[in-house]
mmCIF file of C-alpha atoms in Angstrom:
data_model
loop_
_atom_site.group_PDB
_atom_site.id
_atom_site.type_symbol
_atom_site.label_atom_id
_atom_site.label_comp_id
_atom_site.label_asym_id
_atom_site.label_seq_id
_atom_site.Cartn_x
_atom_site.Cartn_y
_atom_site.Cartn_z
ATOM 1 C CA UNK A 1 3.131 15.182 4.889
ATOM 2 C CA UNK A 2 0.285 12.560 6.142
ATOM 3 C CA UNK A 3 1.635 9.000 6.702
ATOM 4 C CA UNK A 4 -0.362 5.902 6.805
ATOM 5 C CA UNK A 5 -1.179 4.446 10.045
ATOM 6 C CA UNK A 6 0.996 2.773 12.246
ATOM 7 C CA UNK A 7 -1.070 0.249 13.195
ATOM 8 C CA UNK A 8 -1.607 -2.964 11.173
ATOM 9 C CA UNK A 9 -4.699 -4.092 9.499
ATOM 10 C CA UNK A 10 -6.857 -6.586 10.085
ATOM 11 C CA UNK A 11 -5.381 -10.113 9.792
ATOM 12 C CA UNK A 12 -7.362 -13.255 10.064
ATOM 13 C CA UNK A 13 -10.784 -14.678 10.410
ATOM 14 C CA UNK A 14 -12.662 -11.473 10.189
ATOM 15 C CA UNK A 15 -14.011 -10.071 13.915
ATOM 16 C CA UNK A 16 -15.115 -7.314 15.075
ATOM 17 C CA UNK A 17 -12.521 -4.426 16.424
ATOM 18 C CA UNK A 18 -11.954 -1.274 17.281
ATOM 19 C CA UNK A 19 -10.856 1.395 14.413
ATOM 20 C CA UNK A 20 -7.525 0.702 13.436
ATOM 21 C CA UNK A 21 -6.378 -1.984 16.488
ATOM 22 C CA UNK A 22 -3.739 -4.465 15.072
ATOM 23 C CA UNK A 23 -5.093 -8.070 14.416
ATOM 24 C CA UNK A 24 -3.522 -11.227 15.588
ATOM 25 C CA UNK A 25 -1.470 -13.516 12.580
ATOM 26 C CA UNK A 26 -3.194 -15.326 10.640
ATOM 27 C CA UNK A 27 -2.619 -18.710 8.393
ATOM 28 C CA UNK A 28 -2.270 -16.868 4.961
ATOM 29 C CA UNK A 29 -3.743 -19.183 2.819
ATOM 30 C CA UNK A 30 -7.060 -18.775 4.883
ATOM 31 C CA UNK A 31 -6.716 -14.919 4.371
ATOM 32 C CA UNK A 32 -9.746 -14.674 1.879
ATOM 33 C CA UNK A 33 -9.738 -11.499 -0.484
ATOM 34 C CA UNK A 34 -12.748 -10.640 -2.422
ATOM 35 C CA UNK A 35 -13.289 -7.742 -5.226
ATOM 36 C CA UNK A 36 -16.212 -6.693 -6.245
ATOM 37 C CA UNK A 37 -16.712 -5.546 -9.336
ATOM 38 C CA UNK A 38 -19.879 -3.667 -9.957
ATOM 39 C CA UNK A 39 -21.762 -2.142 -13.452
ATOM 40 C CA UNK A 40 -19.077 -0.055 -15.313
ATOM 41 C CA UNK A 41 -15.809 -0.731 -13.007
ATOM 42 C CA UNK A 42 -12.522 -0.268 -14.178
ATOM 43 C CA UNK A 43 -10.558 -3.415 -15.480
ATOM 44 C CA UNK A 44 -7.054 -2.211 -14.689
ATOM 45 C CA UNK A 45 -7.791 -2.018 -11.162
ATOM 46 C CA UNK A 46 -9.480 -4.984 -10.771
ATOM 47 C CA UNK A 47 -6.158 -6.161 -12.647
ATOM 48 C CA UNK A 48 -3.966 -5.075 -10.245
ATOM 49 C CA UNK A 49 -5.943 -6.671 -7.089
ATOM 50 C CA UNK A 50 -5.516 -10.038 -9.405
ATOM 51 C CA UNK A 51 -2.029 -9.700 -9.962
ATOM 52 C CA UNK A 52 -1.232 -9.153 -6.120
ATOM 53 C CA UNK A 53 -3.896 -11.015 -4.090
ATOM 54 C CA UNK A 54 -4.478 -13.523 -7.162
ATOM 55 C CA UNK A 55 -1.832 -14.992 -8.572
ATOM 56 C CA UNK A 56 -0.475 -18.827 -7.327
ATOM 57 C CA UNK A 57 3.430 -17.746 -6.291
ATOM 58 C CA UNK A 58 5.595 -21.021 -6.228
ATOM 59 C CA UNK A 59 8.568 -19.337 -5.843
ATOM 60 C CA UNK A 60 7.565 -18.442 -2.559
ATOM 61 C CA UNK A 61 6.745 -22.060 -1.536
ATOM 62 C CA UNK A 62 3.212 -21.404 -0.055
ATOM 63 C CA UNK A 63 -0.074 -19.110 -1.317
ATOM 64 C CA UNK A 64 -0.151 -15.672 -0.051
ATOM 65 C CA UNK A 65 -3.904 -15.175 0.197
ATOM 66 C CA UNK A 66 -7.134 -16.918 -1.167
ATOM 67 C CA UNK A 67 -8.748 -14.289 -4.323
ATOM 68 C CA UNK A 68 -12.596 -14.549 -5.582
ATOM 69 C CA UNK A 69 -14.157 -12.205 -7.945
ATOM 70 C CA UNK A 70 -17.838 -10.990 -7.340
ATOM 71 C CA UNK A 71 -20.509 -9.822 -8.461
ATOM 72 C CA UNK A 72 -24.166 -8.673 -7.884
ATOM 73 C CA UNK A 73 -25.305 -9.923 -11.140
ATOM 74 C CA UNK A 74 -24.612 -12.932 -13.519
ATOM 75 C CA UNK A 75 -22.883 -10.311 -16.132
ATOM 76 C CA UNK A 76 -21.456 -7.339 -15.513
ATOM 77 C CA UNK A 77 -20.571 -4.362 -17.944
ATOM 78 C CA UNK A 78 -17.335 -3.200 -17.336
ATOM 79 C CA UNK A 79 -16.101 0.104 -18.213
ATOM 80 C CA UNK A 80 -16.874 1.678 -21.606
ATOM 81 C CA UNK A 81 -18.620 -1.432 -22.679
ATOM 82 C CA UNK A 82 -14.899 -3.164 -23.259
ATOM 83 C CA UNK A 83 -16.275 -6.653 -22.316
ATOM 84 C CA UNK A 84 -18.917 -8.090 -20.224
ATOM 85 C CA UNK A 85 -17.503 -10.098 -17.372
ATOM 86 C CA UNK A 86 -19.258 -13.280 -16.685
ATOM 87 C CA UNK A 87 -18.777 -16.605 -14.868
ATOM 88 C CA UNK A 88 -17.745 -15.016 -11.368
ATOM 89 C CA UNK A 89 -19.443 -15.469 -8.103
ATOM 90 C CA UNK A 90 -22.679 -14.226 -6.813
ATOM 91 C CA UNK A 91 -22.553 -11.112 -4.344
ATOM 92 C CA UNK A 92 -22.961 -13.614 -1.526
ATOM 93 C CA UNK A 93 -19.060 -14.534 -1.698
ATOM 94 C CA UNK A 94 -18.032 -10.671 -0.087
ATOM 95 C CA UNK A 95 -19.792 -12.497 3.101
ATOM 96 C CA UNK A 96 -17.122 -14.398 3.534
ATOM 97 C CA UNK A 97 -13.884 -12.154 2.788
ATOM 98 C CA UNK A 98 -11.348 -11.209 5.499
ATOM 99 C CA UNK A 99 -10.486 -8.325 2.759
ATOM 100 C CA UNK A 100 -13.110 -7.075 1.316
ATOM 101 C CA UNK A 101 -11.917 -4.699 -2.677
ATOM 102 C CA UNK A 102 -14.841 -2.481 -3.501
ATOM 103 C CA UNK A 103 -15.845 -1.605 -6.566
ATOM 104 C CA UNK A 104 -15.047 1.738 -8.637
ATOM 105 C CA UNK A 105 -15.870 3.442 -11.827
ATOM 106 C CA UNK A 106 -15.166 6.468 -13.410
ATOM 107 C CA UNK A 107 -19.006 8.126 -13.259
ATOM 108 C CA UNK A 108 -18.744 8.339 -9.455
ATOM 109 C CA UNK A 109 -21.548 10.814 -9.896
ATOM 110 C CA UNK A 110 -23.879 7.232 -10.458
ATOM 111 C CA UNK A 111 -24.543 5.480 -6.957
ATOM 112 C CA UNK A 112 -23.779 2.500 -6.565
ATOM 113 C CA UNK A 113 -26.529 -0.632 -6.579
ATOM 114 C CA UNK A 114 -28.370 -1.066 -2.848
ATOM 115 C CA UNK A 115 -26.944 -4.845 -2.725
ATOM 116 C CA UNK A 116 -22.905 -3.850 -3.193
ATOM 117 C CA UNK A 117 -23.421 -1.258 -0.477
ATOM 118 C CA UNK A 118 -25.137 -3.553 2.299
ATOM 119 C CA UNK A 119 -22.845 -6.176 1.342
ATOM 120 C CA UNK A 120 -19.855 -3.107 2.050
ATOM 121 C CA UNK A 121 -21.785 -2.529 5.162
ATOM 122 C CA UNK A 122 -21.962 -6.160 6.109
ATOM 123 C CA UNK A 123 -18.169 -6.543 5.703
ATOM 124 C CA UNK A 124 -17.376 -3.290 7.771
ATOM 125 C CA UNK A 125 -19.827 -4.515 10.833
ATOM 126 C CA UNK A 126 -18.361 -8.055 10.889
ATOM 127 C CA UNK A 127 -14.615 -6.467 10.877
ATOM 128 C CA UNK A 128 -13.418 -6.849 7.642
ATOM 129 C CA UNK A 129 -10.553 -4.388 6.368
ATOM 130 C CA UNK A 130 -12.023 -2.679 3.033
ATOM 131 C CA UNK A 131 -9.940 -1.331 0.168
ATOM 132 C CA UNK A 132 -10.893 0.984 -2.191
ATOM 133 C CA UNK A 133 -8.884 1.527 -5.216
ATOM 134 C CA UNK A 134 -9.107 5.088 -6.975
ATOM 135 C CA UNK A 135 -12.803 6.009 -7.167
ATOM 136 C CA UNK A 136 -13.197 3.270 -4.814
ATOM 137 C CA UNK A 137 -13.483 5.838 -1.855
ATOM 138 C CA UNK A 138 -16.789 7.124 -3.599
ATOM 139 C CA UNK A 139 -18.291 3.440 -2.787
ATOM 140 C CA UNK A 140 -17.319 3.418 1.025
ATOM 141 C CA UNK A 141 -18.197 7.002 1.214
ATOM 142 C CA UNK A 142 -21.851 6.288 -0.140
ATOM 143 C CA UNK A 143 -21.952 3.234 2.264
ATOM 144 C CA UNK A 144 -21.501 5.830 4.899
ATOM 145 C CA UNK A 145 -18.487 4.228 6.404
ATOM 146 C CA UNK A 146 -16.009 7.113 6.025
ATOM 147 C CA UNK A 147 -17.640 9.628 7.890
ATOM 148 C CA UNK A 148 -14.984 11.603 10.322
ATOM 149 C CA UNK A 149 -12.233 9.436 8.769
ATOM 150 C CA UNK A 150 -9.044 9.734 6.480
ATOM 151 C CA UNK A 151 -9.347 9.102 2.735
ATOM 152 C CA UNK A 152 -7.904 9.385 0.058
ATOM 153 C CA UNK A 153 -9.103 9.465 -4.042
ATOM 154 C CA UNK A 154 -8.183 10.804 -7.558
ATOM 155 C CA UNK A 155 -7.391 14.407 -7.540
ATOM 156 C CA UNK A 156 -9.845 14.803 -10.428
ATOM 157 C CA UNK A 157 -12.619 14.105 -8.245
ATOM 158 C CA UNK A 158 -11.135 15.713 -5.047
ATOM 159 C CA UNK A 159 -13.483 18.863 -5.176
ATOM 160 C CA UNK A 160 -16.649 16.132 -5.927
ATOM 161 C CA UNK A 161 -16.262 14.129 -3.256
ATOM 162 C CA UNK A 162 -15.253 17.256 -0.718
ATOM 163 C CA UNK A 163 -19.172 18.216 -1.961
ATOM 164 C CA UNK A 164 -20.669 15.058 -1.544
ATOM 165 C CA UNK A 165 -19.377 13.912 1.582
ATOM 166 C CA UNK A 166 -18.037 16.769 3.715
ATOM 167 C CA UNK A 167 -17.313 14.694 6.930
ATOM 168 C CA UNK A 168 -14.671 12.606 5.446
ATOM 169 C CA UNK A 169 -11.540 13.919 6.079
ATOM 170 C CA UNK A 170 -10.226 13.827 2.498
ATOM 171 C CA UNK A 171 -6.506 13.817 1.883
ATOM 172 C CA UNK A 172 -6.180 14.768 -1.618
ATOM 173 C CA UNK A 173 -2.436 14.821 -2.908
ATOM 174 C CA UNK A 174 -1.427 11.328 -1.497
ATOM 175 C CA UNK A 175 -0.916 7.686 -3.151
ATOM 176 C CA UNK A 176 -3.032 6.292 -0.444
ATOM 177 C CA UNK A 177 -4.138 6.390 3.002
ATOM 178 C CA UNK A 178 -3.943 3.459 5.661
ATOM 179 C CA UNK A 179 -6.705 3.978 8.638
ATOM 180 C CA UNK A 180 -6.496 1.186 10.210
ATOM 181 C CA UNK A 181 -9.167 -1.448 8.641
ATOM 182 C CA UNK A 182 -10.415 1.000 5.782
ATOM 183 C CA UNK A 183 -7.354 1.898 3.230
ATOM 184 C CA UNK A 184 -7.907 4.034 0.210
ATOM 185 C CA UNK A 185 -5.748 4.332 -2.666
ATOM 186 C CA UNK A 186 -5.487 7.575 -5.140
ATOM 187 C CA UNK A 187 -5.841 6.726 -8.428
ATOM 188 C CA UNK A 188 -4.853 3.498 -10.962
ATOM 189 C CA UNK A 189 -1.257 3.076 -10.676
ATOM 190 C CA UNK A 190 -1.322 3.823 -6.494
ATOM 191 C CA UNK A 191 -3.773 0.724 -6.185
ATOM 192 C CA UNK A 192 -0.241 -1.418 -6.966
ATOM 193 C CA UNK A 193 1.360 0.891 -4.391
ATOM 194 C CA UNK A 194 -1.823 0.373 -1.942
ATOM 195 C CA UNK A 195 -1.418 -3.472 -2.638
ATOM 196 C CA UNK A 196 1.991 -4.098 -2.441
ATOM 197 C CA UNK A 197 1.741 -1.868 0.625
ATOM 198 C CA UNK A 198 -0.593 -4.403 2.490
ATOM 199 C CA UNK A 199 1.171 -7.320 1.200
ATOM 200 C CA UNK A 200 3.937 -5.998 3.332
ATOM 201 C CA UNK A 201 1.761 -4.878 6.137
ATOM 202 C CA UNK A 202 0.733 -8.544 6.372
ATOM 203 C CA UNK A 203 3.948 -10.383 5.256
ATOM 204 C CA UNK A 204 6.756 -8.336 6.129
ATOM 205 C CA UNK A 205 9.260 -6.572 3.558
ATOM 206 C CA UNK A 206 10.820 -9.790 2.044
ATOM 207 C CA UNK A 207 7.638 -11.294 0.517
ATOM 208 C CA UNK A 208 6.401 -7.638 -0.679
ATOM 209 C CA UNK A 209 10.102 -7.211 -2.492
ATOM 210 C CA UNK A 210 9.212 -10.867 -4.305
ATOM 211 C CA UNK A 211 6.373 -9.768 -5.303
ATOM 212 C CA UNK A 212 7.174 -6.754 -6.502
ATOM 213 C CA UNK A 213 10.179 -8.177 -8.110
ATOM 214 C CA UNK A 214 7.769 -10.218 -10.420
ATOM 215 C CA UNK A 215 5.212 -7.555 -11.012
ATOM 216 C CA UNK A 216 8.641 -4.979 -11.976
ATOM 217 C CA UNK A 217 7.466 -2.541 -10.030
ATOM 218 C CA UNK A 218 9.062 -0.128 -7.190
ATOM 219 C CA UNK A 219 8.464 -2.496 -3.705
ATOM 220 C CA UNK A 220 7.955 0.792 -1.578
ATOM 221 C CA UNK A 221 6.026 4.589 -2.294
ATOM 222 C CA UNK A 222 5.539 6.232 0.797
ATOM 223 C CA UNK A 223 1.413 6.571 0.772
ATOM 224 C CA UNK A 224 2.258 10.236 2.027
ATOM 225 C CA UNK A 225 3.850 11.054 -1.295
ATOM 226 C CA UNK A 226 2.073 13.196 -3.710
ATOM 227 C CA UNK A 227 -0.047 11.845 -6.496
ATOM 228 C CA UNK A 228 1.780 13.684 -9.314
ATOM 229 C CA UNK A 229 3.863 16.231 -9.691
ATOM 230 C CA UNK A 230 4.237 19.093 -12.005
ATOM 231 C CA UNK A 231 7.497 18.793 -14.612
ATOM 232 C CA UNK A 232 8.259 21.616 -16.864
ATOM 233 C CA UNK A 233 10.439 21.115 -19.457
ATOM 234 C CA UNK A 234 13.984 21.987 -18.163
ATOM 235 C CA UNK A 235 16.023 24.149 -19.940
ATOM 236 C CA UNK A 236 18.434 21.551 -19.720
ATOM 237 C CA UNK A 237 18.390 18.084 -19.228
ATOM 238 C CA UNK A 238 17.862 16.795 -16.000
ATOM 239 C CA UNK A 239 19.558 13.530 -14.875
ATOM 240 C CA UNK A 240 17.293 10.487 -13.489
ATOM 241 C CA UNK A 241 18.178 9.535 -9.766
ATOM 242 C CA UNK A 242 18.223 5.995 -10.300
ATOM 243 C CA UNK A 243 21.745 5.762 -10.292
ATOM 244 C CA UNK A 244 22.308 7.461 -6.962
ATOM 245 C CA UNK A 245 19.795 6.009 -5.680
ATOM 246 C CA UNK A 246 21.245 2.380 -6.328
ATOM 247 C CA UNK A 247 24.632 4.092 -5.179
ATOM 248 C CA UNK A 248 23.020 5.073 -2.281
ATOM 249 C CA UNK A 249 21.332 1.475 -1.366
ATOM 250 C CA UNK A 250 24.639 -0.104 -1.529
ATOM 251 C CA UNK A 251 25.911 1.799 1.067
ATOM 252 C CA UNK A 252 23.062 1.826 3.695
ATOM 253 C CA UNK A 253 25.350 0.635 6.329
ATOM 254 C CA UNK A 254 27.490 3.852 5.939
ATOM 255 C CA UNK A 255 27.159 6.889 7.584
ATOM 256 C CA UNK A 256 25.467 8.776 4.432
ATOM 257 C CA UNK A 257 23.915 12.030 5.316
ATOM 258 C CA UNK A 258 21.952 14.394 2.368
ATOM 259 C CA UNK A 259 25.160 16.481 2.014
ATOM 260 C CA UNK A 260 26.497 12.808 1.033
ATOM 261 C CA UNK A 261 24.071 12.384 -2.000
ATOM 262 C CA UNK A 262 24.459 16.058 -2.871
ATOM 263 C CA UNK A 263 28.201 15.475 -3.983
ATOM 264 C CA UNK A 264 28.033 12.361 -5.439
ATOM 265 C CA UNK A 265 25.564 13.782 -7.567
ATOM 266 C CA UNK A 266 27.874 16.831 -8.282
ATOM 267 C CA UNK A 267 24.860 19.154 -7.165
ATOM 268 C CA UNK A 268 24.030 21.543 -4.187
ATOM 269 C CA UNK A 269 21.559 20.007 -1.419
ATOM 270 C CA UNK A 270 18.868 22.582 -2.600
ATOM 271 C CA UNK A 271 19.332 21.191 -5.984
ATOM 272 C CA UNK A 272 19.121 17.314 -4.841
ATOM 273 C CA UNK A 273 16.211 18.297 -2.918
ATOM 274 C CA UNK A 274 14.081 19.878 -6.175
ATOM 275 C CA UNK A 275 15.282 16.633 -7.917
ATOM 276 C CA UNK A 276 13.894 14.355 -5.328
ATOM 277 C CA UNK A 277 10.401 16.106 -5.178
ATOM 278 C CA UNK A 278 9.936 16.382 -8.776
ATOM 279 C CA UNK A 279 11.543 13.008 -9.371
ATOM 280 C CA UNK A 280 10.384 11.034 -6.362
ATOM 281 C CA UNK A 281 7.432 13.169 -4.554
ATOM 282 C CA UNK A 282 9.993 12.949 -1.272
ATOM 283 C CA UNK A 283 12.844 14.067 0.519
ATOM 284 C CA UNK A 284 16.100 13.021 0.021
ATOM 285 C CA UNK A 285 16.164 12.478 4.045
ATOM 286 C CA UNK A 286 12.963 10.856 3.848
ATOM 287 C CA UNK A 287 13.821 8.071 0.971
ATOM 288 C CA UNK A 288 17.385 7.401 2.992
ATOM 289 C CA UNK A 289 15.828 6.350 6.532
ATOM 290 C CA UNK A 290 12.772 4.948 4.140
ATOM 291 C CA UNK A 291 15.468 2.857 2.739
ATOM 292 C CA UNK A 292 17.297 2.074 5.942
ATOM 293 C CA UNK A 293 14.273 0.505 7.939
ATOM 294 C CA UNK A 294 13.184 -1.413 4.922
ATOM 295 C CA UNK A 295 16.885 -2.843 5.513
ATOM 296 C CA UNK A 296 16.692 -3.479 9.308
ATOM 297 C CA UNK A 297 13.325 -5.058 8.461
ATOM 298 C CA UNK A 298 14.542 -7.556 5.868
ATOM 299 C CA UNK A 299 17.588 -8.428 8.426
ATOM 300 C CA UNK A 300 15.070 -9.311 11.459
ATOM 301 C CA UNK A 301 13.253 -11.468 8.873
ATOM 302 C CA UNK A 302 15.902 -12.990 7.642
ATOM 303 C CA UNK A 303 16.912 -14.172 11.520
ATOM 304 C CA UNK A 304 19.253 -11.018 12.693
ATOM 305 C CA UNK A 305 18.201 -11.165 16.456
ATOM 306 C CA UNK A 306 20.967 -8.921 17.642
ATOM 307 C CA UNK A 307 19.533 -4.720 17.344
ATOM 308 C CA UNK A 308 22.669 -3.389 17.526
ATOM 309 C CA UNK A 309 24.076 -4.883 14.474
ATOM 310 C CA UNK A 310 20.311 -4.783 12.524
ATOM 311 C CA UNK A 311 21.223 -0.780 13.233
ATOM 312 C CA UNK A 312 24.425 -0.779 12.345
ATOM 313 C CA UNK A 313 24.050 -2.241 8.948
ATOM 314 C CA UNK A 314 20.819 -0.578 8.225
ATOM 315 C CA UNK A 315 22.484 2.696 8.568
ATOM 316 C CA UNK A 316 19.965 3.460 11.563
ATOM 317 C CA UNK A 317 22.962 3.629 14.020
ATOM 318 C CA UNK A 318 21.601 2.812 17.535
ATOM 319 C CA UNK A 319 19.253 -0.112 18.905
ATOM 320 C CA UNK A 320 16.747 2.912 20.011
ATOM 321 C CA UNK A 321 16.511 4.050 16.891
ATOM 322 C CA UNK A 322 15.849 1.363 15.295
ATOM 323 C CA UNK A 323 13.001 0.718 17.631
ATOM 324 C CA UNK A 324 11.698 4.105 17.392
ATOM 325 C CA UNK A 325 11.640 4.029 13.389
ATOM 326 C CA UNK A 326 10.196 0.532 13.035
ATOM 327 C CA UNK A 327 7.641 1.394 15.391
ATOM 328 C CA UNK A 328 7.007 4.779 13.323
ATOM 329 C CA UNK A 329 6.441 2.587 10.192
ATOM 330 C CA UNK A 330 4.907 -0.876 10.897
ATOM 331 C CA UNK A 331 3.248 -0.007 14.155
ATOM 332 C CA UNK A 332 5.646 -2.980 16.330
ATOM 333 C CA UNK A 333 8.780 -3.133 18.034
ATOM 334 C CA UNK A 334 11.726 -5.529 16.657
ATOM 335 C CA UNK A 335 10.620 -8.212 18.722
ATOM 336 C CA UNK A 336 6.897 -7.656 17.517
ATOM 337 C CA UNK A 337 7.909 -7.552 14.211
ATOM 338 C CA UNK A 338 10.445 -10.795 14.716
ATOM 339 C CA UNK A 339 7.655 -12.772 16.117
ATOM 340 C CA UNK A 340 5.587 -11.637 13.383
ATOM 341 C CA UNK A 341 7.656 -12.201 10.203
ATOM 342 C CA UNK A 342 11.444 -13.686 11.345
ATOM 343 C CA UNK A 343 11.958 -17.506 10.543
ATOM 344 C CA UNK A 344 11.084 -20.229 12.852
ATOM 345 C CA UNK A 345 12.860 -20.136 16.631
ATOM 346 C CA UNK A 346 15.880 -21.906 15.254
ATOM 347 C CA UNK A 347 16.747 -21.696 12.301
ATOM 348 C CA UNK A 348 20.286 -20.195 11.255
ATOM 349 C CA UNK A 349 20.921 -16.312 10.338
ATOM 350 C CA UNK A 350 21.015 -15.995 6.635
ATOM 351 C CA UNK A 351 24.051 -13.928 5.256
#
């Protein structure tokens, strides 16, 4: 199933890179994002780029990023005439965005205005990592930007934008796709997967579980699940894996294999396997090392400098595993990723 890219996206003042090369740290609260909302976009995903790039987090003790809202003209119809949103900046203000949030709509069939795409283009040439949320891909498509790269959009629109832009390489039954400094999200809901995804990808696993603590929403979808799955009614009813799952998270540390999770659920591994696709769009192998170097990562962030224990109680058994599963995921070794997001040389292991 198609992952995201190991590497990490772009990170600080803008500058120019190659595709997909990681980007030193940079002081988050210089970290400027800027959407763009355009004639017709859709309000819930420009919601969900306010509620994770936006919003002042105190309990955190320091801003995340620095959020604008633009536009190419003084008021701009959103979608289905719901309001008219006024008051925002001028188009000028994507000029200066380290992440630059395109617009999207549901007629992707209407191109977009001349001034959003040059000021797309103008982000893209200066280095800026773009984000499209749901029919967002249409935008950097049209911009020409996507051409022999991964994508991803709404499986309504799969076959449209297959027609319209052949030479992007369109992966159509995934949340979202990370390649390198463009990153495309599915459809409405997947843009708070996409998000919290970055927020992670620039702040490490503890501040992307706060946030997603406060927005009550799962911290971690794979972007290589699928976008939705197919439920027919059972013939009887099927139980939710939420408690297993929590059993399961309790016990990372323990030598829990699938054939584990089968019998505490009382079912046959085929049967926890249909149960985790339908339920979860994954594997029940998958979700358990998924859940085991989200571990690991929280204990190197919280100060755990030793590997062998950060494998031991992350279930991921040996240091070289470790290394060769948080290198799969984040794109850096343990002592990348310590550097990156542990505490300050110093200060004490917390428990």
């Amino acid at each position: 199933m198609p992952q995201g890219s190991s590497q990490l996206p772009s990170r600080g003042a803008a500058q120019p890179t190659r595709r997909g090369a990681a980007q030193p740290p940079f002081k988050s609260a210089a970290h400027r994002v800027v959407l763009v909302v355009d004639e017709n976009s859709n309000p819930f995903e420009m919601s969900c780029a306010m509620e994770i790039f936006g919003l002042r987090r105190p309990e955190l003790g320091r801003e995340l990023y620095d959020f604008r809202l633009c536009a190419a003209t003084p008021r701009t119809r959103m979608r289905d005439g719901f309001f008219t949103l006024t008051g925002v900046a001028g188009l000028d203000a994507a000029d200066s965005a380290d992440t630059l949030i395109v617009p999207n709509r549901p007629d992707t069939d209407a191109p977009r205005s001349p001034q959003v795409l040059d000021a797309v283009r103008r982000a893209h040439e200066r280095g800026a990592r773009l984000i499209g949320f749901c029919s967002g891909a249409f935008t950097i498509a049209e911009a020409g930007l996507l051409d022999g790269r991964r994508a991803a959009c709404h499986w309504m629109w799969a076959e449209s934008f297959r027609t319209r832009f052949p030479q992007v390489r369109l992966e159509p039954d995934v949340l979202f796709v990370d390649d390198g400094d463009i990153l495309t999200a599915s459809g409405s809901a997947s843009a708070l997967d996409l998000g919290l995804y970055v927020v992670r990808r620039d702040h490490g696993a503890e501040i992307a579980n706060a946030v997603s603590r406060r927005l009550v929403f799962a911290a971690h979808r794979d972007g290589g699940q699928r976008q939705f799955v197919e439920r027919p009614v059972p013939d009887v009813p099927d139980e939710s894996l939420a408690p297993l799952l929590a059993w399961a998270q309790q016990r990372l540390g323990e030598p829990l294999t699938v054939a584990d999770l089968a019998a505490r659920a009382a079912v046959s591994p085929a049967t926890l396997h249909r149960r985790f696709r339908a339920q979860l769009g994954t594997t029940p192998l998958a979700w358990l090392t998924g859940e085991r170097v989200a571990l690991a990562c929280r204990l190197i962030e919280r100060g755990e400098e030793r590997l062998e224990v950060v494998a031991e109680r992350s279930g991921l058994g040996t240091a070289a595993n470790l290394r060769a599963r948080l290198r799969a995921v984040t794109g850096l070794s343990p002592s990348a990723y310590r550097r990156r997001f542990g505490p300050p040389t110093g200060e004490p292991v917390m428990a």
